[in-house]
Amino acid sequence: MISRHGGADRVSTKAKLAPELRILGEVLVRARERAKLKQSDVAAKLGLPASYLSKIESGTRRLDVVELIRIAEAMGVDAADLVREVSDALHSDHSHL
């Protein structure tokens, strides 16, 4: 059966990126823990609910580069270092990328 929004065999972008989003979340968790911050601490600095950060860290919410920069700043880390760490993790876990 073909759905209104695409073919029956269509795979959502979110599903395709799920492993990569989990890796990004893991990197953010490690950075936050190194900064000795709780999710609620970072969320408060961002003026957002802790559930926002929780979804990103669990890999269930995408984020754009501006959001990544703001999160990095709230944790007191360099966004470029986070991107490098994500890139390294992606290449070590997914050598086909």
N, CA, C and O atoms as a MOPAC input file, in Angstrom:
PM7 MOZYME 1SCF
protein

 N      0.83500 1    -1.18200 1     0.00000 1
 C      0.00000 1     0.00000 1     0.00000 1
 C      0.87800 1     1.24300 1     0.00000 1
 O      1.86000 1     1.31500 1     0.73900 1
 N      0.53000 1     2.20800 1    -0.81700 1
 C      1.29300 1     3.44900 1    -0.90200 1
 C      0.62600 1     4.48100 1    -0.00300 1
 O     -0.57900 1     4.71900 1    -0.09300 1
 N      1.42200 1     5.08300 1     0.86000 1
 C      0.87200 1     6.08700 1     1.76600 1
 C      0.75100 1     7.43000 1     1.06700 1
 O      1.30700 1     7.63900 1    -0.01100 1
 N      0.03500 1     8.31300 1     1.68300 1
 C     -0.16700 1     9.65600 1     1.14200 1
 C      1.13900 1    10.42400 1     1.01500 1
 O      1.26500 1    11.30500 1     0.16500 1
 N      2.11100 1    10.09200 1     1.86100 1
 C      3.35400 1    10.86700 1     1.93100 1
 C      4.55200 1    10.15400 1     1.32500 1
 O      5.69300 1    10.52900 1     1.59700 1
 N      4.31700 1     9.14800 1     0.52000 1
 C      5.44200 1     8.45600 1    -0.10800 1
 C      5.16000 1     6.99000 1    -0.26300 1
 O      4.10800 1     6.50500 1     0.15400 1
 N      6.08800 1     6.27900 1    -0.85700 1
 C      5.92000 1     4.85900 1    -1.09800 1
 C      5.96900 1     4.05300 1     0.17900 1
 O      6.46500 1     4.50700 1     1.21000 1
 N      5.43800 1     2.83800 1     0.08500 1
 C      5.39700 1     1.95200 1     1.24800 1
 C      6.79800 1     1.60600 1     1.73400 1
 O      6.99500 1     1.30900 1     2.91200 1
 N      7.77800 1     1.64400 1     0.82000 1
 C      9.14000 1     1.28800 1     1.20000 1
 C      9.97600 1     2.50000 1     1.60300 1
 O     11.19000 1     2.39500 1     1.77700 1
 N      9.33300 1     3.62700 1     1.74700 1
 C     10.04000 1     4.85900 1     2.09300 1
 C     10.59000 1     4.77400 1     3.51400 1
 O      9.89800 1     4.33100 1     4.43100 1
 N     11.83300 1     5.19800 1     3.68900 1
 C     12.46500 1     5.22200 1     5.00700 1
 C     12.67300 1     6.68000 1     5.37400 1
 O     13.21500 1     7.45800 1     4.59000 1
 N     12.24100 1     7.03900 1     6.56500 1
 C     12.35900 1     8.43500 1     6.97000 1
 C     13.81100 1     8.83800 1     7.15000 1
 O     14.66700 1     8.00900 1     7.45700 1
 N     14.07500 1    10.11400 1     6.95500 1
 C     15.42400 1    10.64400 1     7.15900 1
 C     15.86300 1    10.39300 1     8.59300 1
 O     17.02000 1    10.05600 1     8.84200 1
 N     14.93700 1    10.55600 1     9.53900 1
 C     15.26200 1    10.34400 1    10.94700 1
 C     15.72700 1     8.90500 1    11.18100 1
 O     16.69600 1     8.67400 1    11.90300 1
 N     15.03300 1     7.93800 1    10.56800 1
 C     15.42200 1     6.53700 1    10.73800 1
 C     16.79000 1     6.28400 1    10.12000 1
 O     17.60000 1     5.55500 1    10.69400 1
 N     17.05900 1     6.87200 1     8.96500 1
 C     18.34600 1     6.68500 1     8.30100 1
 C     19.48200 1     7.23900 1     9.14400 1
 O     20.58200 1     6.68700 1     9.13700 1
 N     19.23400 1     8.31300 1     9.86400 1
 C     20.27700 1     8.97300 1    10.64700 1
 C     20.35100 1     8.50300 1    12.09300 1
 O     21.21400 1     8.96200 1    12.84000 1
 N     19.47300 1     7.60800 1    12.50100 1
 C     19.39500 1     7.23200 1    13.91300 1
 C     20.74900 1     6.89100 1    14.53800 1
 O     21.05100 1     7.41100 1    15.61200 1
 N     21.58900 1     6.03600 1    13.91600 1
 C     22.88800 1     5.73100 1    14.55300 1
 C     23.76800 1     6.97400 1    14.68900 1
 O     24.44900 1     7.14600 1    15.70000 1
 N     23.75500 1     7.83100 1    13.68000 1
 C     24.56500 1     9.04300 1    13.72800 1
 C     24.06800 1     9.99600 1    14.80300 1
 O     24.86400 1    10.64600 1    15.48200 1
 N     22.74800 1    10.08100 1    14.95900 1
 C     22.19000 1    10.95000 1    15.99700 1
 C     22.52800 1    10.41900 1    17.38200 1
 O     22.75800 1    11.19900 1    18.30600 1
 N     22.56000 1     9.09600 1    17.53200 1
 C     22.95200 1     8.51600 1    18.82700 1
 C     24.41600 1     8.83300 1    19.12600 1
 O     24.76400 1     9.13500 1    20.26800 1
 N     25.27600 1     8.76500 1    18.10800 1
 C     26.69100 1     9.09300 1    18.31000 1
 C     26.83300 1    10.55300 1    18.72800 1
 O     27.57900 1    10.85600 1    19.66000 1
 N     26.13500 1    11.45200 1    18.05900 1
 C     26.16300 1    12.86800 1    18.43600 1
 C     25.71500 1    13.02300 1    19.88500 1
 O     26.34100 1    13.74800 1    20.65800 1
 N     24.64000 1    12.34600 1    20.24900 1
 C     24.14700 1    12.42200 1    21.62300 1
 C     25.16300 1    11.93100 1    22.63200 1
 O     25.33100 1    12.53000 1    23.69400 1
 N     25.84600 1    10.83400 1    22.30100 1
 C     26.86700 1    10.28900 1    23.19600 1
 C     28.02300 1    11.26500 1    23.38000 1
 O     28.54800 1    11.41700 1    24.48300 1
 N     28.41200 1    11.92000 1    22.29700 1
 C     29.48700 1    12.91500 1    22.37900 1
 C     29.05200 1    14.06400 1    23.28600 1
 O     29.83400 1    14.54300 1    24.10700 1
 N     27.81600 1    14.49900 1    23.13600 1
 C     27.31800 1    15.60800 1    23.97100 1
 C     27.24100 1    15.20200 1    25.43700 1
 O     27.56300 1    15.99800 1    26.31900 1
 N     26.82100 1    13.97700 1    25.70200 1
 C     26.77000 1    13.49400 1    27.08700 1
 C     28.16900 1    13.50600 1    27.69300 1
 O     28.36400 1    13.99700 1    28.80400 1
 N     29.14400 1    12.96300 1    26.96000 1
 C     30.52500 1    12.93300 1    27.48600 1
 C     31.04900 1    14.34100 1    27.74000 1
 O     31.69300 1    14.59000 1    28.75900 1
 N     30.77900 1    15.24900 1    26.83000 1
 C     31.24800 1    16.63600 1    26.99900 1
 C     30.57900 1    17.28000 1    28.21200 1
 O     31.22500 1    17.98600 1    28.98800 1
 N     29.29200 1    17.03200 1    28.36400 1
 C     28.56600 1    17.61300 1    29.50300 1
 C     29.09000 1    17.04100 1    30.81600 1
 O     29.26300 1    17.76800 1    31.79400 1
 N     29.34100 1    15.73300 1    30.83000 1
 C     29.85700 1    15.10200 1    32.04500 1
 C     31.26500 1    15.57600 1    32.36400 1
 O     31.61000 1    15.76400 1    33.53100 1
 N     32.08900 1    15.77300 1    31.32300 1
 C     33.44400 1    16.31200 1    31.55800 1
 C     33.37100 1    17.71600 1    32.15900 1
 O     34.22100 1    18.11300 1    32.95600 1
 N     32.32900 1    18.46000 1    31.75500 1
 C     32.14000 1    19.82100 1    32.28300 1
 C     31.47600 1    19.79700 1    33.65700 1
 O     31.24700 1    20.84100 1    34.26900 1
 N     31.16800 1    18.58000 1    34.13500 1
 C     30.53400 1    18.38400 1    35.44500 1
 C     29.19400 1    19.12400 1    35.53900 1
 O     28.88700 1    19.77000 1    36.54100 1
 N     28.41000 1    19.00700 1    34.46400 1
 C     27.09600 1    19.64200 1    34.40100 1
 C     26.01100 1    18.58600 1    34.27100 1
 O     26.22900 1    17.52200 1    33.69100 1
 N     24.83500 1    18.89200 1    34.82000 1
 C     23.65900 1    18.05000 1    34.63600 1
 C     22.88400 1    18.57900 1    33.43900 1
 O     23.06000 1    19.72800 1    33.03300 1
 N     22.02500 1    17.73400 1    32.87900 1
 C     21.17700 1    18.19000 1    31.77500 1
 C     20.41500 1    19.44900 1    32.16400 1
 O     20.28900 1    20.38400 1    31.37300 1
 N     19.91100 1    19.45900 1    33.38500 1
 C     19.12100 1    20.60900 1    33.83400 1
 C     19.95700 1    21.88500 1    33.89000 1
 O     19.44000 1    22.97700 1    33.65400 1
 N     21.25800 1    21.75100 1    34.20500 1
 C     22.14700 1    22.92400 1    34.22900 1
 C     22.27900 1    23.52300 1    32.83100 1
 O     22.14300 1    24.73200 1    32.64700 1
 N     22.54300 1    22.67000 1    31.85700 1
 C     22.72900 1    23.13200 1    30.47800 1
 C     21.42300 1    23.68800 1    29.94000 1
 O     21.40900 1    24.74500 1    29.30800 1
 N     20.32400 1    22.98100 1    30.18700 1
 C     19.01600 1    23.43500 1    29.71300 1
 C     18.67000 1    24.80200 1    30.29300 1
 O     18.13800 1    25.66000 1    29.58900 1
 N     18.97000 1    25.00700 1    31.57000 1
 C     18.67900 1    26.29800 1    32.19900 1
 C     19.48400 1    27.41400 1    31.53500 1
 O     18.96400 1    28.50700 1    31.30800 1
 N     20.75200 1    27.13900 1    31.22400 1
 C     21.58000 1    28.14600 1    30.54100 1
 C     21.02200 1    28.47200 1    29.16000 1
 O     21.16300 1    29.59400 1    28.67400 1
 N     20.38300 1    27.48000 1    28.52800 1
 C     19.79900 1    27.67200 1    27.20200 1
 C     18.39300 1    28.26800 1    27.27000 1
 O     17.84500 1    28.71400 1    26.26200 1
 N     17.82000 1    28.26700 1    28.47400 1
 C     16.45200 1    28.74000 1    28.62800 1
 C     15.43800 1    27.78400 1    28.02700 1
 O     14.38800 1    28.19900 1    27.53600 1
 N     15.76500 1    26.49100 1    28.07100 1
 C     14.91300 1    25.45800 1    27.48100 1
 C     14.65100 1    24.35700 1    28.50600 1
 O     15.39000 1    24.23200 1    29.48300 1
 N     13.60100 1    23.55700 1    28.28800 1
 C     13.34300 1    22.45200 1    29.22200 1
 C     14.42700 1    21.36800 1    29.10100 1
 O     15.02600 1    21.19200 1    28.04000 1
 N     14.66100 1    20.66400 1    30.18100 1
 C     15.66000 1    19.59200 1    30.17100 1
 C     15.29100 1    18.51600 1    29.15700 1
 O     16.17600 1    17.84100 1    28.63100 1
 N     14.00800 1    18.34500 1    28.87300 1
 C     13.58100 1    17.32300 1    27.90900 1
 C     14.15000 1    17.59700 1    26.51900 1
 O     14.37200 1    16.66100 1    25.75100 1
 N     14.38900 1    18.85900 1    26.18600 1
 C     14.99100 1    19.24800 1    24.90500 1
 C     16.37100 1    18.61500 1    24.78300 1
 O     16.68700 1    17.97700 1    23.77900 1
 N     17.18100 1    18.79600 1    25.80600 1
 C     18.53900 1    18.24800 1    25.80100 1
 C     18.50800 1    16.72300 1    25.90100 1
 O     19.33000 1    16.04400 1    25.28500 1
 N     17.58100 1    16.19200 1    26.66000 1
 C     17.44700 1    14.74700 1    26.80000 1
 C     17.19200 1    14.08000 1    25.45200 1
 O     17.77400 1    13.03700 1    25.15400 1
 N     16.33400 1    14.67200 1    24.64400 1
 C     16.02300 1    14.10600 1    23.32800 1
 C     17.23500 1    14.16200 1    22.40700 1
 O     17.46000 1    13.24100 1    21.62200 1
 N     18.00400 1    15.21900 1    22.49500 1
 C     19.21700 1    15.32300 1    21.67200 1
 C     20.23800 1    14.27500 1    22.12100 1
 O     20.82800 1    13.57800 1    21.29600 1
 N     20.43800 1    14.17400 1    23.42900 1
 C     21.42500 1    13.23000 1    23.95700 1
 C     21.03600 1    11.78100 1    23.69800 1
 O     21.90800 1    10.92100 1    23.57600 1
 N     19.74600 1    11.50300 1    23.61300 1
 C     19.30600 1    10.12400 1    23.35700 1
 C     19.25200 1     9.80900 1    21.86500 1
 O     18.99400 1     8.67100 1    21.47500 1
 N     19.49800 1    10.82300 1    21.03300 1
 C     19.50800 1    10.60600 1    19.59200 1
 C     18.13800 1    10.59500 1    18.95600 1
 O     17.97700 1    10.10000 1    17.84100 1
 N     17.14000 1    11.13600 1    19.64800 1
 C     15.78300 1    11.14300 1    19.09400 1
 C     15.38200 1    12.51000 1    18.55000 1
 O     14.27700 1    12.66800 1    18.03100 1
 N     16.25200 1    13.48100 1    18.66000 1
 C     15.96300 1    14.81100 1    18.12300 1
 C     17.17100 1    15.30200 1    17.34000 1
 O     18.30500 1    15.23600 1    17.81400 1
 N     16.91000 1    15.79300 1    16.13800 1
 C     17.97200 1    16.39400 1    15.32300 1
 C     18.24200 1    17.80200 1    15.82300 1
 O     17.39500 1    18.40600 1    16.48200 1
 N     19.40800 1    18.31900 1    15.51600 1
 C     19.68300 1    19.70200 1    15.83100 1
 C     20.50200 1    20.31300 1    14.71600 1
 O     21.20700 1    19.61600 1    13.98700 1
 N     20.40100 1    21.61500 1    14.59200 1
 C     21.17700 1    22.28600 1    13.55000 1
 C     22.46900 1    22.82900 1    14.15400 1
 O     22.68000 1    22.76500 1    15.36500 1
 N     23.31100 1    23.35400 1    13.30400 1
 C     24.63600 1    23.79800 1    13.74500 1
 C     24.54100 1    24.94400 1    14.75600 1
 O     25.36300 1    25.03000 1    15.66900 1
 N     23.55600 1    25.81700 1    14.60400 1
 C     23.40000 1    26.92500 1    15.55100 1
 C     23.04700 1    26.38000 1    16.94000 1
 O     23.55900 1    26.85900 1    17.95200 1
 N     22.17100 1    25.37700 1    16.97300 1
 C     21.82100 1    24.76300 1    18.25800 1
 C     23.04600 1    24.08400 1    18.87200 1
 O     23.26400 1    24.16900 1    20.08100 1
 N     23.83700 1    23.42000 1    18.04900 1
 C     25.04600 1    22.76800 1    18.54600 1
 C     26.00200 1    23.79200 1    19.14700 1
 O     26.58000 1    23.55200 1    20.20700 1
 N     26.17000 1    24.91600 1    18.48700 1
 C     27.04600 1    25.97600 1    18.99900 1
 C     26.52500 1    26.49200 1    20.33200 1
 O     27.30300 1    26.69300 1    21.26500 1
 N     25.22000 1    26.70700 1    20.43100 1
 C     24.63900 1    27.20600 1    21.69300 1
 C     24.80500 1    26.20700 1    22.82400 1
 O     25.09900 1    26.58700 1    23.95800 1
 N     24.61700 1    24.92900 1    22.51800 1
 C     24.79800 1    23.89400 1    23.53900 1
 C     26.26100 1    23.85900 1    23.98700 1
 O     26.54800 1    23.79000 1    25.18300 1
 N     27.17200 1    23.90600 1    23.03300 1
 C     28.60100 1    23.90600 1    23.36900 1
 C     28.93900 1    25.09400 1    24.26500 1
 O     29.63700 1    24.94500 1    25.26800 1
 N     28.44400 1    26.26400 1    23.90000 1
 C     28.71000 1    27.46400 1    24.71400 1
 C     28.13700 1    27.30700 1    26.11400 1
 O     28.77300 1    27.70500 1    27.09000 1
 N     26.94000 1    26.73000 1    26.22300 1
 C     26.32300 1    26.53000 1    27.54100 1
 C     27.14100 1    25.57400 1    28.40300 1
 O     27.10900 1    25.65200 1    29.63100 1
 N     27.87700 1    24.66800 1    27.74900 1
 C     28.71800 1    23.72300 1    28.48300 1
 C     30.13800 1    24.24000 1    28.66500 1
 O     30.93800 1    23.63200 1    29.37600 1
 N     30.45000 1    25.36800 1    28.01800 1
 C     31.79000 1    25.93000 1    28.12400 1
 C     32.82300 1    25.15700 1    27.32300 1
 O     33.99700 1    25.11300 1    27.69000 1
 N     32.37900 1    24.53900 1    26.21600 1
 C     33.30500 1    23.79600 1    25.35600 1
 C     33.28700 1    24.38600 1    23.95100 1
 O     32.37200 1    25.12200 1    23.58100 1
 N     34.30700 1    24.05200 1    23.18300 1
 C     34.42200 1    24.53200 1    21.80900 1
 C     33.59100 1    23.63800 1    20.89200 1
 O     33.79200 1    22.42400 1    20.85800 1
 N     32.66100 1    24.23300 1    20.15300 1
 C     31.80600 1    23.47600 1    19.24300 1
 C     32.64000 1    22.71500 1    18.21500 1
 O     32.27800 1    21.60400 1    17.82700 1
 N     33.74900 1    23.30000 1    17.77200 1
 C     34.60600 1    22.63200 1    16.79300 1
 C     35.17400 1    21.33500 1    17.36900 1
 O     35.31900 1    20.34900 1    16.64700 1
 N     35.49500 1    21.33100 1    18.65800 1
 C     35.98400 1    20.10900 1    19.29900 1
 C     34.90200 1    19.04100 1    19.31000 1
 O     35.19000 1    17.86100 1    19.10800 1
 N     33.65200 1    19.44800 1    19.54600 1
 C     32.54500 1    18.49500 1    19.53500 1
 C     32.35400 1    17.90600 1    18.14100 1
 O     32.16200 1    16.69900 1    17.98900 1
 N     32.40800 1    18.76000 1    17.13200 1
 C     32.24700 1    18.29200 1    15.75100 1
 C     33.35800 1    17.31300 1    15.39900 1
 O     33.10600 1    16.29200 1    14.76000 1
 N     34.57300 1    17.61500 1    15.80700 1
 C     35.71200 1    16.73100 1    15.54300 1
 C     35.49900 1    15.37600 1    16.22600 1
 O     35.76000 1    14.32400 1    15.64200 1
 N     35.02300 1    15.42200 1    17.46300 1
 C     34.79800 1    14.18000 1    18.20500 1
 C     33.68900 1    13.35000 1    17.54500 1
 O     33.79900 1    12.12700 1    17.45800 1
 N     32.62900 1    14.00800 1    17.08400 1
 C     31.55400 1    13.30300 1    16.37700 1
 C     32.10100 1    12.70100 1    15.08500 1
 O     31.83200 1    11.54000 1    14.77400 1
 N     32.85900 1    13.48000 1    14.34400 1
 C     33.42700 1    13.00000 1    13.07900 1
 C     34.32300 1    11.78700 1    13.30800 1
 O     34.23700 1    10.80100 1    12.57600 1
 N     35.17200 1    11.85800 1    14.31300 1
 C     36.05500 1    10.73300 1    14.62400 1
 C     35.23700 1     9.48800 1    14.97500 1
 O     35.54800 1     8.38600 1    14.52200 1
 N     34.19800 1     9.66900 1    15.78100 1
 C     33.35000 1     8.53800 1    16.18900 1
 C     32.61300 1     7.95300 1    14.98900 1
 O     32.49200 1     6.73400 1    14.86900 1
 N     32.12400 1     8.80500 1    14.10800 1
 C     31.42600 1     8.32000 1    12.91700 1
 C     32.35600 1     7.50700 1    12.03300 1
 O     31.97100 1     6.46300 1    11.50800 1
 N     33.58000 1     7.98800 1    11.87200 1
 C     34.52300 1     7.27700 1    11.01600 1
 C     35.02300 1     5.98400 1    11.63700 1
 O     35.31300 1     5.02700 1    10.91900 1
 N     35.12700 1     5.94000 1    12.93900 1
 C     35.58600 1     4.70500 1    13.57300 1
 C     34.46600 1     3.68000 1    13.64600 1
 O     34.72500 1     2.48100 1    13.54900 1
 N     33.21200 1     4.13300 1    13.81800 1
 C     32.07300 1     3.21900 1    13.90700 1
 C     31.49700 1     2.87000 1    12.54900 1
 O     30.85700 1     1.83000 1    12.39300 1
 N     31.71800 1     3.72500 1    11.56900 1
 C     31.12600 1     3.53600 1    10.24500 1
 C     32.19500 1     3.77700 1     9.17200 1
 O     32.17100 1     4.79000 1     8.47200 1
 N     33.11200 1     2.84900 1     9.05900 1
 C     34.22300 1     3.05300 1     8.12800 1
 C     33.75900 1     3.19500 1     6.68800 1
 O     34.53900 1     3.61700 1     5.83400 1
 N     32.49900 1     2.85200 1     6.39400 1
 C     31.98400 1     2.99000 1     5.04500 1
 C     31.50100 1     4.39800 1     4.72600 1
 O     31.13800 1     4.68100 1     3.58400 1
 N     31.49100 1     5.29400 1     5.72600 1
 C     31.03200 1     6.66500 1     5.48800 1
 C     32.09000 1     7.49700 1     4.81900 1
 O     31.86800 1     8.67700 1     4.54700 1

